[in-house]
C-alpha positions as CSV (number, residue, x, y, z in Angstrom):
1,X,-58.5,43.6,-26.2
2,X,-61.7,43.6,-28.3
3,X,-61.3,42.8,-32.0
4,X,-64.1,43.3,-34.6
5,X,-64.3,40.7,-37.4
6,X,-67.1,41.4,-39.8
7,X,-70.3,40.9,-38.0
8,X,-68.6,39.1,-35.1
9,X,-66.0,39.9,-32.4
10,X,-63.1,38.3,-30.5
11,X,-61.7,39.0,-27.1
12,X,-57.9,38.6,-27.0
13,X,-56.5,38.0,-23.5
14,X,-52.9,38.8,-22.8
15,X,-50.7,37.8,-19.8
16,X,-48.5,40.2,-17.8
17,X,-45.6,39.6,-20.2
18,X,-48.0,40.8,-23.1
19,X,-48.1,37.3,-24.7
20,X,-51.4,36.3,-26.2
21,X,-52.9,33.8,-23.8
22,X,-56.4,33.2,-25.2
23,X,-58.8,34.1,-28.0
24,X,-62.5,34.1,-27.2
25,X,-64.8,34.0,-30.3
26,X,-68.1,35.9,-30.0
27,X,-71.1,35.5,-32.2
28,X,-71.8,39.2,-31.7
29,X,-70.4,42.5,-33.0
30,X,-69.5,44.7,-30.0
31,X,-68.2,48.2,-29.8
32,X,-67.1,48.1,-26.2
33,X,-66.8,45.5,-23.4
34,X,-65.9,44.9,-19.8
35,X,-65.2,41.9,-17.6
36,X,-67.5,41.2,-14.8
37,X,-66.3,40.1,-11.3
38,X,-67.8,36.6,-11.9
39,X,-65.6,36.1,-15.0
40,X,-68.3,36.8,-17.6
41,X,-68.1,39.6,-20.1
42,X,-70.5,42.5,-20.7
43,X,-70.6,43.5,-24.4
44,X,-72.3,46.5,-26.0
45,X,-73.1,46.5,-29.7
46,X,-75.3,49.6,-29.5
47,X,-77.9,50.6,-32.0
48,X,-76.3,48.9,-35.0
49,X,-79.4,47.2,-36.3
50,X,-79.9,44.8,-38.1
51,X,-76.4,43.5,-37.4
52,X,-77.0,43.9,-33.6
53,X,-80.4,42.9,-32.4
54,X,-79.7,43.4,-28.7
55,X,-77.7,46.4,-27.5
56,X,-76.2,44.6,-24.4
57,X,-75.1,41.0,-24.2
58,X,-73.6,39.0,-21.3
59,X,-71.2,36.2,-22.4
60,X,-69.5,33.5,-20.4
61,X,-65.7,33.1,-20.4
62,X,-66.0,30.7,-23.4
63,X,-67.9,33.2,-25.5
64,X,-71.4,31.8,-25.1
65,X,-74.3,34.2,-24.7
66,X,-76.0,33.9,-21.3
67,X,-78.2,37.0,-21.4
68,X,-79.4,39.4,-24.1
69,X,-80.8,42.8,-23.0
70,X,-82.3,45.9,-24.7
71,X,-83.6,44.7,-28.1
72,X,-83.3,47.1,-31.0
73,X,-87.0,47.6,-31.8
74,X,-86.9,50.9,-33.6
75,X,-88.4,51.1,-37.1
76,X,-85.3,52.0,-39.1
77,X,-81.9,50.3,-39.3
78,X,-78.3,51.4,-39.0
79,X,-77.8,53.8,-36.1
80,X,-74.3,52.8,-35.1
81,X,-72.7,54.8,-32.3
82,X,-69.2,53.9,-31.1
83,X,-68.9,54.9,-27.4
84,X,-67.5,54.0,-24.1
85,X,-70.4,52.3,-22.3
86,X,-68.8,50.9,-19.2
87,X,-67.3,52.5,-16.1
88,X,-66.0,50.7,-13.1
89,X,-65.6,51.7,-9.4
90,X,-63.9,49.2,-7.1
91,X,-65.6,45.9,-8.1
92,X,-68.8,47.6,-9.3
93,X,-69.6,48.1,-13.0
94,X,-71.8,50.8,-14.5
95,X,-73.5,51.1,-17.9
96,X,-74.9,53.9,-20.0
97,X,-76.1,54.3,-23.6
98,X,-76.0,57.1,-26.1
99,X,-79.7,57.6,-26.6
100,X,-80.8,56.5,-23.1
101,X,-81.2,58.9,-20.2
102,X,-81.3,56.0,-17.6
103,X,-78.0,55.0,-16.0
104,X,-77.5,51.5,-14.8
105,X,-75.5,49.3,-12.4
106,X,-74.6,45.8,-13.7
107,X,-74.1,43.0,-11.2
108,X,-73.7,39.5,-12.7
109,X,-76.5,39.3,-15.2
110,X,-78.7,41.7,-13.3
111,X,-79.1,45.2,-14.7
112,X,-80.5,47.8,-12.2
113,X,-81.5,51.4,-13.0
114,X,-79.7,53.9,-10.7
115,X,-80.4,57.4,-11.9
116,X,-82.5,59.2,-14.6
117,X,-81.0,62.2,-16.3
118,X,-83.3,65.1,-17.4
119,X,-81.9,66.3,-20.7
120,X,-84.4,69.2,-21.0
121,X,-84.5,70.8,-24.4
122,X,-81.7,68.6,-25.5
123,X,-83.5,65.3,-25.1
124,X,-83.8,63.1,-28.2
125,X,-87.4,63.7,-29.6
126,X,-89.8,60.7,-29.9
127,X,-90.2,61.2,-33.7
128,X,-86.5,60.6,-34.2
129,X,-87.1,56.8,-34.0
130,X,-89.5,56.8,-36.9
131,X,-87.2,58.8,-39.2
132,X,-84.6,57.8,-41.7
133,X,-81.3,57.9,-39.8
134,X,-79.9,60.7,-41.9
135,X,-83.0,62.8,-41.5
136,X,-83.0,62.0,-37.8
137,X,-79.4,63.1,-37.3
138,X,-80.1,66.3,-39.2
139,X,-83.0,66.9,-36.8
140,X,-81.1,66.4,-33.6
141,X,-78.1,68.3,-34.9
142,X,-80.3,71.3,-35.7
143,X,-82.0,71.3,-32.3
144,X,-79.0,70.2,-30.3
145,X,-78.8,67.0,-28.3
146,X,-77.3,65.6,-25.1
147,X,-76.1,62.1,-24.2
148,X,-74.4,60.5,-21.2
149,X,-70.6,60.1,-21.4
150,X,-69.7,58.7,-18.0
151,X,-71.3,57.3,-14.9
152,X,-70.0,55.6,-11.8
153,X,-70.3,55.9,-8.0
154,X,-68.7,55.1,-4.8
155,X,-70.2,54.8,-1.3
156,X,-70.1,58.6,-0.8
157,X,-70.3,60.1,-4.3
158,X,-71.6,59.7,-7.8
159,X,-70.1,61.0,-11.0
160,X,-72.1,62.0,-14.1
161,X,-70.7,63.1,-17.4
162,X,-73.1,64.5,-20.0
163,X,-72.0,65.7,-23.5
164,X,-74.1,68.5,-25.1
165,X,-73.8,69.0,-28.8
166,X,-75.3,72.4,-29.8
167,X,-74.4,75.6,-31.6
168,X,-71.6,73.8,-33.5
169,X,-69.7,72.8,-30.4
170,X,-69.4,69.9,-28.0
171,X,-69.1,70.5,-24.3
172,X,-69.0,68.1,-21.4
173,X,-70.9,68.7,-18.2
174,X,-69.4,66.9,-15.2
175,X,-71.5,66.6,-12.1
176,X,-70.4,65.2,-8.8
177,X,-73.2,64.3,-6.3
178,X,-72.4,64.1,-2.6
179,X,-74.8,61.2,-1.7
180,X,-74.8,62.2,2.0
181,X,-75.6,65.9,1.7
182,X,-77.3,66.0,-1.7
183,X,-74.8,68.7,-2.8
184,X,-74.0,68.8,-6.5
185,X,-70.8,70.3,-8.0
186,X,-70.6,71.0,-11.7
187,X,-67.8,71.7,-14.1
188,X,-68.3,72.5,-17.8
189,X,-65.4,71.5,-20.1
190,X,-64.5,71.6,-23.8
191,X,-61.4,71.7,-25.9
192,X,-61.3,75.5,-25.3
193,X,-62.7,75.7,-21.7
194,X,-61.0,73.7,-18.9
195,X,-59.3,71.4,-21.4
196,X,-57.2,69.6,-18.7
197,X,-60.5,68.0,-17.4
198,X,-62.1,67.3,-20.8
199,X,-60.9,63.8,-21.5
200,X,-61.9,61.6,-18.5
201,X,-60.3,58.2,-18.5
202,X,-62.0,56.8,-15.4
203,X,-61.7,56.3,-11.6
204,X,-58.6,54.7,-10.0
205,X,-57.9,54.4,-6.3
206,X,-60.4,57.2,-5.4
207,X,-58.9,59.5,-8.0
208,X,-60.4,60.8,-11.3
209,X,-57.9,60.3,-14.1
210,X,-57.9,62.7,-17.1
211,X,-55.8,62.6,-20.2
212,X,-54.6,66.1,-21.1
213,X,-52.2,67.8,-23.5
214,X,-48.9,68.8,-21.8
215,X,-49.3,72.4,-22.9
216,X,-52.8,72.6,-21.3
217,X,-51.5,71.2,-18.0
218,X,-48.7,73.7,-17.9
219,X,-51.1,76.6,-18.7
220,X,-53.6,75.5,-16.0
221,X,-50.8,74.9,-13.5
222,X,-49.4,78.4,-14.0
223,X,-52.8,80.0,-13.5
224,X,-54.5,77.9,-10.8
225,X,-51.8,76.1,-8.8
226,X,-48.6,76.9,-7.0
227,X,-45.6,76.5,-9.2
228,X,-44.4,72.9,-9.2
229,X,-41.6,71.0,-10.9
230,X,-43.8,69.0,-13.3
231,X,-40.8,68.0,-15.5
232,X,-42.8,68.3,-18.7
233,X,-42.5,70.6,-21.7
234,X,-45.4,72.0,-23.8
235,X,-44.5,69.8,-26.8
236,X,-44.4,66.6,-24.8
237,X,-46.9,63.7,-25.2
238,X,-50.2,63.8,-23.4
239,X,-50.0,63.2,-19.6
240,X,-52.3,61.7,-17.0
241,X,-53.8,64.0,-14.4
242,X,-55.0,62.5,-11.1
243,X,-57.7,64.5,-9.2
244,X,-59.1,63.5,-5.8
245,X,-62.7,62.3,-6.2
């Protein structure tokens, strides 16, 4: 668990009985984090300058910084963006950023670019970085903008999620690349269109996991699938939907 404390953070580690086993103090304010296979932690503080001077930090298990990446060098301050920056697939870890069209793989302390997204007319314009953050946000909101929401891959496939904010609505474009054939399949989702597949939680055991409202699952199931005994009611709590990747 990641805990924010002023301009710093702590990682709280729990055992399988949910007892607090360890507190790791960090001299860094992170929005999200993930544990690396070597025991270190990858932490993202995003664009929260001047509190955060590097957007990505690698920490050892005791909380000491061992690597600082992506300095916040833009002219203005305070562009905080809370997001989910890390996705995992098997033992691999992948990283993406709100304003960055490059997608990365993280191994140990080595960050490697994997793919470059073409945001087209929804790319963040260069002049945005020289504007006051309120003026900049008004600019991109007026023009519309796109940013990555998810990225991970397996030996055979790669998954890309891209949010597009335009025309007073937010839609998520989900693309699956078959790395052997080059074929790309795309699904566009929103709260009103394909809502069952709008909230992606991640990849587990070769299945995409979505968090969906029970009523949306029942509606989708009645339209697109053979009738099954799902044992849920429309007013039930959200459910997990597993989809073969």
